[in-house]
Amino acid sequence: MFENTSRTELSSLGEFGLIDHLTKHIELTQATTIKGVGDDAAVLQFENEQVVISTDLLLEGIHFDLSYVPLKHLGYKSIMVNLSDIYAMNAIPTQVLVSIGISNRFSLEAVEELYQGMLIACKRYNIDLVGGDTSSSKQGLVISVTALGKSNKEKIAKRDTAQVNDLLCVSGDLGAAYMGLQILEREKNVFLSNQNLQPDLEGYDYIVERQLKPEARKDIIELLATLNIVPSAMMDVSDGLASEILHICKASNVGCNLYEEKIPIDPLTYDTAREFNIDPTVCALSGGEDYELLFTIKQADYEKIKNNSDVSVIGHITQASEGAMLISKGGNQHKLVAQGWNAFGNNAS
Ligand code: ADP
Ligand code: MG
């Protein structure tokens, strides 16, 4: 894609040179894209669909740490987190806009790495990158991505439409990205205390990859369409399962019973949590950045989904007066609480 090997200062290209360099290989594939990069605005044309749009801001030192996050992965992930929000509406993402603020600490080659990750993500998920903005920044790296998608009015899945007796479902497994982060932080600290020690990530591949290179669940949206299921409510799991379930319950004015034993946790996540003296369930409930889909379905749809290994039924919706409850493995009821990552606390997400 890009062929530079030595360090090239960004100042040697200037803003327009940089934009041109980064975007010249973009090929547009979406029928809804009329005009992409190169004018004052992109031009899109949607026919009878509703358009969904979402944006995310990623700040160096708050949302990512470049001491262990490769720029290519960061580019990929910054697109994924936005696509995940579009899929969470039961919509198909079609375009993204990418804005970056970069300091002179970064070379052209570094920005190319970042863009490579973004463009790989766009290609893999069939998304057109149709514009953005580029600015210098005094210190860190700033990335803002806006994603657009489309869906039929009848298929859009919101948070406020879950109904009593609906089944609560989640895709994939939870807590892995959080444990991957713990591993990366641990190895960073080892390295900082002795720079002769190389990070040892062996055996932790799955959870480290879940942290560094998450995948948005396009496949689940396609599965639901194939099975002819429209979720009664849906959102993506970015701040931990507990926090997201409470969002759905509050928005829909319902309660729920969530069964601890049904929460999907990968064995590696489980073992690593134990190694860190963290309760694996807490890790699934309160860890962040899973980018799985949490959704509710009608009981009548259960037969269609019950044999799918990528979807777990983890509970059901109850009356608001019954509250949002976690039923422990021992059969005790606890009020579900969110300790999800607080954007203004130590760990932002
Ligand atoms: P303006 O002066 O209107 O902000 P720019 O010169 O910043 O326009 O942008 C020129 C074109 O390049 C526009 O189509 C814009 O969307 C696009 N663009 C700018 N920065 C980026 C970027 N980082 N990634 C993709 N497209 C970009
Ligand atoms: Mg601009």
Short mmCIF file of C-alpha atoms and ligand atoms in Angstrom, two decimals:
data_model
loop_
_atom_site.label_atom_id
_atom_site.label_comp_id
_atom_site.label_asym_id
_atom_site.label_seq_id
_atom_site.Cartn_x
_atom_site.Cartn_y
_atom_site.Cartn_z
CA MET A 1 0.00 0.00 0.00
CA PHE A 2 2.65 2.51 1.13
CA GLU A 3 6.29 2.01 0.21
CA ASN A 4 8.38 4.33 2.38
CA THR A 5 10.92 2.68 4.64
CA SER A 6 12.95 5.54 6.18
CA ARG A 7 11.59 8.35 8.38
CA THR A 8 9.88 11.11 6.43
CA GLU A 9 8.88 14.26 8.32
CA LEU A 10 5.23 15.20 7.95
CA SER A 11 6.27 18.81 7.35
CA SER A 12 7.85 17.76 4.07
CA LEU A 13 4.41 16.96 2.65
CA GLY A 14 2.20 19.61 4.22
CA GLU A 15 -1.46 19.04 5.05
CA PHE A 16 -2.75 18.62 1.51
CA GLY A 17 0.17 16.46 0.47
CA LEU A 18 -0.49 14.21 3.43
CA ILE A 19 -4.23 13.91 2.75
CA ASP A 20 -3.52 13.15 -0.87
CA HIS A 21 -0.87 10.58 0.04
CA LEU A 22 -3.11 8.80 2.53
CA THR A 23 -6.25 8.74 0.45
CA LYS A 24 -5.04 8.22 -3.09
CA HIS A 25 -5.47 4.43 -2.99
CA ILE A 26 -9.04 4.50 -1.75
CA GLU A 27 -11.44 2.64 -4.03
CA LEU A 28 -15.12 3.33 -3.52
CA THR A 29 -17.41 0.32 -3.60
CA GLN A 30 -20.70 1.34 -2.01
CA ALA A 31 -23.54 2.20 -4.35
CA THR A 32 -24.64 4.85 -1.84
CA THR A 33 -21.35 6.77 -2.22
CA ILE A 34 -21.66 9.35 -4.98
CA LYS A 35 -18.53 11.37 -4.14
CA GLY A 36 -15.79 10.54 -1.64
CA VAL A 37 -12.60 12.36 -0.60
CA GLY A 38 -11.62 15.46 -2.54
CA ASP A 39 -14.34 18.04 -2.25
CA ASP A 40 -15.75 20.17 0.58
CA ALA A 41 -18.06 17.33 1.52
CA ALA A 42 -18.82 13.77 0.50
CA VAL A 43 -22.06 13.09 -1.36
CA LEU A 44 -24.16 10.06 -0.43
CA GLN A 45 -27.49 8.85 -1.71
CA PHE A 46 -29.67 6.45 0.21
CA GLU A 47 -32.92 5.23 -1.33
CA ASN A 48 -35.61 3.95 1.01
CA GLU A 49 -33.46 3.17 4.03
CA GLN A 50 -33.01 5.00 7.27
CA VAL A 51 -29.50 6.28 7.84
CA VAL A 52 -27.74 5.64 11.15
CA ILE A 53 -24.68 7.63 12.14
CA SER A 54 -22.30 7.43 15.05
CA THR A 55 -18.98 8.96 16.08
CA ASP A 56 -16.17 8.13 18.50
CA LEU A 57 -13.19 10.06 19.75
CA LEU A 58 -9.93 8.32 20.69
CA LEU A 59 -7.25 10.23 22.58
CA GLU A 60 -3.70 9.07 23.16
CA GLY A 61 -3.06 8.47 26.86
CA ILE A 62 -6.78 8.21 27.58
CA HIS A 63 -8.05 5.55 25.20
CA PHE A 64 -4.84 4.00 23.95
CA ASP A 65 -1.21 3.63 24.97
CA LEU A 66 1.23 3.61 22.07
CA SER A 67 3.86 1.87 24.16
CA TYR A 68 2.13 -1.42 23.44
CA VAL A 69 -0.48 -0.68 20.78
CA PRO A 70 0.92 -0.93 17.24
CA LEU A 71 -0.40 1.91 15.05
CA LYS A 72 -1.74 -0.50 12.46
CA HIS A 73 -3.85 -2.22 15.12
CA LEU A 74 -4.97 1.13 16.45
CA GLY A 75 -6.16 2.13 12.99
CA TYR A 76 -8.04 -1.14 12.62
CA LYS A 77 -9.60 -0.87 16.06
CA SER A 78 -10.65 2.75 15.61
CA ILE A 79 -12.76 1.67 12.62
CA MET A 80 -14.08 -1.44 14.42
CA VAL A 81 -15.41 0.43 17.45
CA ASN A 82 -17.47 2.61 15.15
CA LEU A 83 -18.75 -0.22 12.96
CA SER A 84 -19.79 -2.00 16.14
CA ASP A 85 -22.10 0.92 17.00
CA ILE A 86 -23.72 0.73 13.58
CA TYR A 87 -24.21 -3.06 13.75
CA ALA A 88 -25.68 -2.55 17.22
CA MET A 89 -28.57 -0.71 15.52
CA ASN A 90 -29.09 -3.79 13.31
CA ALA A 91 -27.83 -1.69 10.44
CA ILE A 92 -25.19 -2.19 7.75
CA PRO A 93 -22.29 0.27 7.89
CA THR A 94 -21.47 1.82 4.54
CA GLN A 95 -19.15 4.82 4.98
CA VAL A 96 -16.71 6.29 7.50
CA LEU A 97 -15.07 9.67 7.92
CA VAL A 98 -11.71 9.79 9.66
CA SER A 99 -10.25 12.84 11.38
CA ILE A 100 -6.77 12.86 12.83
CA GLY A 101 -4.65 15.24 14.87
CA ILE A 102 -0.94 14.39 14.73
CA SER A 103 2.12 15.94 16.33
CA ASN A 104 5.53 16.12 14.68
CA ARG A 105 6.59 13.22 16.91
CA PHE A 106 4.99 11.06 14.23
CA SER A 107 6.62 10.44 10.89
CA LEU A 108 4.83 9.91 7.62
CA GLU A 109 5.60 6.20 7.97
CA ALA A 110 3.85 6.10 11.34
CA VAL A 111 0.73 7.75 9.91
CA GLU A 112 0.86 5.31 7.01
CA GLU A 113 0.79 2.42 9.50
CA LEU A 114 -2.28 3.92 11.15
CA TYR A 115 -4.01 4.39 7.80
CA GLN A 116 -3.08 0.94 6.62
CA GLY A 117 -4.94 -0.52 9.59
CA MET A 118 -7.95 1.67 8.84
CA LEU A 119 -8.00 0.83 5.15
CA ILE A 120 -7.64 -2.90 5.82
CA ALA A 121 -10.63 -2.67 8.17
CA CYS A 122 -12.66 -0.75 5.57
CA LYS A 123 -11.84 -3.23 2.85
CA ARG A 124 -12.61 -6.26 5.00
CA TYR A 125 -15.97 -4.85 6.08
CA ASN A 126 -16.81 -3.30 2.73
CA ILE A 127 -16.87 0.31 3.91
CA ASP A 128 -16.01 3.44 1.90
CA LEU A 129 -13.71 5.96 3.58
CA VAL A 130 -15.26 9.13 2.20
CA GLY A 131 -13.58 11.98 4.04
CA GLY A 132 -12.28 13.44 7.23
CA ASP A 133 -10.08 16.18 8.54
CA THR A 134 -6.37 16.48 9.22
CA SER A 135 -4.67 18.78 11.67
CA SER A 136 -1.44 19.06 13.57
CA SER A 137 -1.66 18.52 17.30
CA LYS A 138 0.70 19.87 19.97
CA GLN A 139 1.29 16.56 21.69
CA GLY A 140 -0.55 13.30 21.34
CA LEU A 141 -2.42 11.53 18.61
CA VAL A 142 -6.14 12.23 18.25
CA ILE A 143 -8.42 10.06 16.14
CA SER A 144 -12.08 10.68 15.49
CA VAL A 145 -14.09 8.32 13.33
CA THR A 146 -17.67 8.83 12.18
CA ALA A 147 -19.51 5.87 10.69
CA LEU A 148 -22.71 5.81 8.64
CA GLY A 149 -24.93 2.89 7.85
CA LYS A 150 -28.34 1.96 6.57
CA SER A 151 -31.25 -0.16 7.66
CA ASN A 152 -34.92 -0.66 6.98
CA LYS A 153 -37.16 1.24 9.37
CA GLU A 154 -38.69 -2.04 10.62
CA LYS A 155 -35.32 -3.61 11.36
CA ILE A 156 -33.58 -0.90 13.36
CA ALA A 157 -32.95 -2.18 16.90
CA LYS A 158 -32.94 0.42 19.67
CA ARG A 159 -32.29 0.17 23.38
CA ASP A 160 -35.72 1.21 24.58
CA THR A 161 -37.89 -1.49 23.07
CA ALA A 162 -37.18 -4.64 25.14
CA GLN A 163 -40.38 -6.31 26.39
CA VAL A 164 -41.19 -8.39 29.44
CA ASN A 165 -40.46 -12.12 28.81
CA ASP A 166 -38.04 -11.43 25.96
CA LEU A 167 -34.86 -13.48 26.09
CA LEU A 168 -31.58 -11.73 26.78
CA CYS A 169 -28.80 -12.84 24.40
CA VAL A 170 -25.15 -12.01 23.87
CA SER A 171 -22.76 -12.92 21.07
CA GLY A 172 -19.29 -14.44 21.47
CA ASP A 173 -17.59 -14.36 24.85
CA LEU A 174 -16.93 -11.62 27.39
CA GLY A 175 -14.09 -10.25 29.49
CA ALA A 176 -11.31 -11.30 27.11
CA ALA A 177 -10.30 -7.80 25.98
CA TYR A 178 -10.10 -6.67 29.59
CA MET A 179 -7.80 -9.56 30.54
CA GLY A 180 -5.76 -8.91 27.38
CA LEU A 181 -5.27 -5.36 28.63
CA GLN A 182 -4.12 -6.64 32.03
CA ILE A 183 -1.49 -8.79 30.29
CA LEU A 184 -0.28 -5.88 28.15
CA GLU A 185 -0.10 -3.57 31.18
CA ARG A 186 1.79 -6.19 33.15
CA GLU A 187 4.35 -6.72 30.42
CA LYS A 188 4.72 -2.96 29.97
CA ASN A 189 5.56 -2.62 33.67
CA VAL A 190 8.04 -5.49 33.46
CA PHE A 191 9.70 -3.75 30.53
CA LEU A 192 9.77 -0.38 32.31
CA SER A 193 11.48 -1.91 35.33
CA ASN A 194 14.08 -3.76 33.25
CA GLN A 195 14.49 -2.86 29.60
CA ASN A 196 16.46 -6.02 28.92
CA LEU A 197 13.36 -8.12 29.50
CA GLN A 198 11.23 -8.65 26.44
CA PRO A 199 7.44 -8.79 26.83
CA ASP A 200 6.19 -12.35 27.18
CA LEU A 201 2.77 -12.65 25.59
CA GLU A 202 3.08 -16.31 24.72
CA GLY A 203 0.00 -18.35 25.43
CA TYR A 204 -2.15 -15.22 25.77
CA ASP A 205 -2.73 -14.68 22.04
CA TYR A 206 -6.51 -14.85 22.08
CA ILE A 207 -7.08 -12.30 24.83
CA VAL A 208 -4.32 -9.95 23.63
CA GLU A 209 -5.81 -10.03 20.16
CA ARG A 210 -9.26 -9.32 21.57
CA GLN A 211 -7.78 -6.16 23.13
CA LEU A 212 -5.62 -5.02 20.22
CA LYS A 213 -7.66 -6.14 17.24
CA PRO A 214 -11.34 -6.55 18.01
CA GLU A 215 -13.79 -7.51 15.28
CA ALA A 216 -17.22 -5.90 14.99
CA ARG A 217 -19.95 -8.57 14.83
CA LYS A 218 -21.06 -8.19 11.24
CA ASP A 219 -21.55 -11.96 11.19
CA ILE A 220 -24.18 -11.77 13.93
CA ILE A 221 -26.18 -9.14 12.06
CA GLU A 222 -26.05 -11.38 9.00
CA LEU A 223 -27.03 -14.40 11.08
CA LEU A 224 -30.05 -12.59 12.54
CA ALA A 225 -31.13 -11.57 9.05
CA THR A 226 -30.75 -15.15 7.78
CA LEU A 227 -32.75 -16.51 10.71
CA ASN A 228 -35.37 -13.84 10.17
CA ILE A 229 -34.96 -12.47 13.68
CA VAL A 230 -35.34 -8.77 14.42
CA PRO A 231 -34.03 -8.17 17.96
CA SER A 232 -36.55 -6.35 20.12
CA ALA A 233 -33.64 -4.30 21.51
CA MET A 234 -29.89 -4.27 20.94
CA MET A 235 -26.65 -2.49 21.83
CA ASP A 236 -22.97 -3.31 21.66
CA VAL A 237 -20.96 -4.32 24.70
CA SER A 238 -18.23 -1.71 25.04
CA ASP A 239 -18.36 -0.87 28.77
CA GLY A 240 -19.02 -4.31 30.26
CA LEU A 241 -22.11 -6.49 30.23
CA ALA A 242 -23.64 -5.17 33.46
CA SER A 243 -23.54 -1.56 32.37
CA GLU A 244 -25.09 -2.38 28.98
CA ILE A 245 -27.88 -4.53 30.42
CA LEU A 246 -28.75 -1.72 32.80
CA HIS A 247 -28.90 0.68 29.86
CA ILE A 248 -31.43 -1.54 28.09
CA CYS A 249 -33.46 -2.06 31.28
CA LYS A 250 -33.56 1.64 32.06
CA ALA A 251 -34.34 2.73 28.50
CA SER A 252 -37.03 0.05 28.08
CA ASN A 253 -38.39 0.46 31.62
CA VAL A 254 -38.04 -3.25 32.39
CA GLY A 255 -36.10 -5.50 34.76
CA CYS A 256 -34.17 -8.67 34.02
CA ASN A 257 -32.83 -11.90 35.41
CA LEU A 258 -29.27 -12.54 34.29
CA TYR A 259 -27.87 -16.00 35.08
CA GLU A 260 -24.20 -16.03 36.04
CA GLU A 261 -23.71 -19.60 34.83
CA LYS A 262 -24.90 -18.63 31.34
CA ILE A 263 -22.41 -15.80 30.83
CA PRO A 264 -19.99 -16.90 28.07
CA ILE A 265 -16.35 -16.69 29.19
CA ASP A 266 -13.48 -18.18 27.18
CA PRO A 267 -11.29 -20.65 29.14
CA LEU A 268 -8.20 -18.47 28.60
CA THR A 269 -10.03 -15.43 29.98
CA TYR A 270 -11.15 -17.53 32.92
CA ASP A 271 -7.67 -18.85 33.71
CA THR A 272 -5.98 -15.48 33.26
CA ALA A 273 -8.53 -13.79 35.53
CA ARG A 274 -7.78 -16.43 38.17
CA GLU A 275 -4.06 -15.81 37.71
CA PHE A 276 -4.69 -12.10 38.43
CA ASN A 277 -6.99 -12.89 41.36
CA ILE A 278 -9.94 -11.37 39.54
CA ASP A 279 -13.34 -13.09 39.60
CA PRO A 280 -13.95 -14.11 35.94
CA THR A 281 -17.62 -13.13 36.26
CA VAL A 282 -16.69 -9.63 37.42
CA CYS A 283 -14.36 -9.44 34.48
CA ALA A 284 -17.21 -10.28 32.08
CA LEU A 285 -19.65 -7.96 33.85
CA SER A 286 -17.37 -4.97 34.25
CA GLY A 287 -14.44 -5.36 31.84
CA GLY A 288 -14.69 -3.26 28.72
CA GLU A 289 -14.14 -3.33 24.98
CA ASP A 290 -15.67 -6.68 24.14
CA TYR A 291 -17.55 -5.24 21.14
CA GLU A 292 -20.00 -8.11 21.28
CA LEU A 293 -23.72 -7.59 20.69
CA LEU A 294 -26.24 -7.71 23.53
CA PHE A 295 -29.81 -8.14 22.33
CA THR A 296 -33.26 -9.30 23.29
CA ILE A 297 -35.50 -11.55 21.22
CA LYS A 298 -39.07 -12.82 21.45
CA GLN A 299 -39.42 -16.24 23.06
CA ALA A 300 -40.92 -17.45 19.80
CA ASP A 301 -37.52 -16.88 18.15
CA TYR A 302 -35.69 -19.12 20.63
CA GLU A 303 -35.92 -22.25 18.46
CA LYS A 304 -34.21 -20.44 15.60
CA ILE A 305 -31.17 -19.45 17.63
CA LYS A 306 -30.79 -22.08 20.34
CA ASN A 307 -28.25 -24.25 18.51
CA ASN A 308 -25.98 -21.41 17.48
CA SER A 309 -22.68 -21.59 19.31
CA ASP A 310 -21.98 -17.90 18.69
CA VAL A 311 -25.01 -16.70 20.65
CA SER A 312 -25.72 -17.37 24.34
CA VAL A 313 -29.09 -16.89 25.98
CA ILE A 314 -28.08 -15.41 29.33
CA GLY A 315 -31.38 -14.44 30.90
CA HIS A 316 -34.76 -12.86 30.32
CA ILE A 317 -36.57 -9.57 30.71
CA THR A 318 -38.90 -9.05 33.69
CA GLN A 319 -41.16 -6.29 34.99
CA ALA A 320 -39.37 -3.09 36.03
CA SER A 321 -40.60 -3.62 39.59
CA GLU A 322 -38.56 -6.84 39.83
CA GLY A 323 -35.34 -4.94 39.16
CA ALA A 324 -32.25 -5.94 37.20
CA MET A 325 -30.98 -9.05 38.98
CA LEU A 326 -27.98 -11.31 38.71
CA ILE A 327 -28.70 -14.91 39.73
CA SER A 328 -25.40 -16.35 40.98
CA LYS A 329 -24.20 -19.88 40.33
CA GLY A 330 -25.26 -20.69 43.88
CA GLY A 331 -28.80 -19.49 43.16
CA ASN A 332 -28.61 -16.22 45.11
CA GLN A 333 -30.11 -13.03 43.71
CA HIS A 334 -28.01 -9.87 43.60
CA LYS A 335 -28.90 -6.47 42.31
CA LEU A 336 -26.96 -5.95 39.08
CA VAL A 337 -24.52 -3.08 39.43
CA ALA A 338 -22.40 -1.43 36.78
CA GLN A 339 -18.80 -0.80 37.53
CA GLY A 340 -18.16 -0.21 33.86
CA TRP A 341 -15.30 1.94 32.85
CA ASN A 342 -15.89 5.54 33.62
CA ALA A 343 -14.69 7.90 30.93
CA PHE A 344 -13.73 10.39 33.61
CA GLY A 345 -12.08 7.91 35.94
CA ASN A 346 -8.68 6.31 35.63
CA ASN A 347 -9.64 3.92 32.89
CA ALA A 348 -11.50 5.50 30.01
CA SER A 349 -13.16 3.51 27.29
P1 ADP B 1 -11.53 21.54 4.35
O1 ADP B 1 -10.58 22.65 4.11
O2 ADP B 1 -12.88 21.74 3.77
O3 ADP B 1 -11.53 21.05 5.77
P2 ADP B 1 -9.63 19.56 3.70
O4 ADP B 1 -8.58 20.18 2.88
O5 ADP B 1 -9.39 19.34 5.14
O6 ADP B 1 -10.97 20.34 3.47
O7 ADP B 1 -10.01 18.16 3.07
C1 ADP B 1 -9.97 17.94 1.68
C2 ADP B 1 -10.60 16.60 1.40
O8 ADP B 1 -9.85 15.58 2.03
C3 ADP B 1 -12.02 16.47 1.94
O9 ADP B 1 -12.72 15.64 1.03
C4 ADP B 1 -11.83 15.76 3.25
O10 ADP B 1 -12.99 15.04 3.59
C5 ADP B 1 -10.66 14.87 2.96
N1 ADP B 1 -9.84 14.57 4.13
C6 ADP B 1 -9.18 15.43 4.93
N2 ADP B 1 -8.50 14.79 5.89
C7 ADP B 1 -8.75 13.48 5.72
C8 ADP B 1 -8.37 12.28 6.38
N3 ADP B 1 -7.57 12.29 7.47
N4 ADP B 1 -8.82 11.10 5.91
C9 ADP B 1 -9.63 11.07 4.84
N5 ADP B 1 -10.02 12.13 4.16
C10 ADP B 1 -9.60 13.33 4.58
MG MG B 2 -10.10 20.15 6.78
#
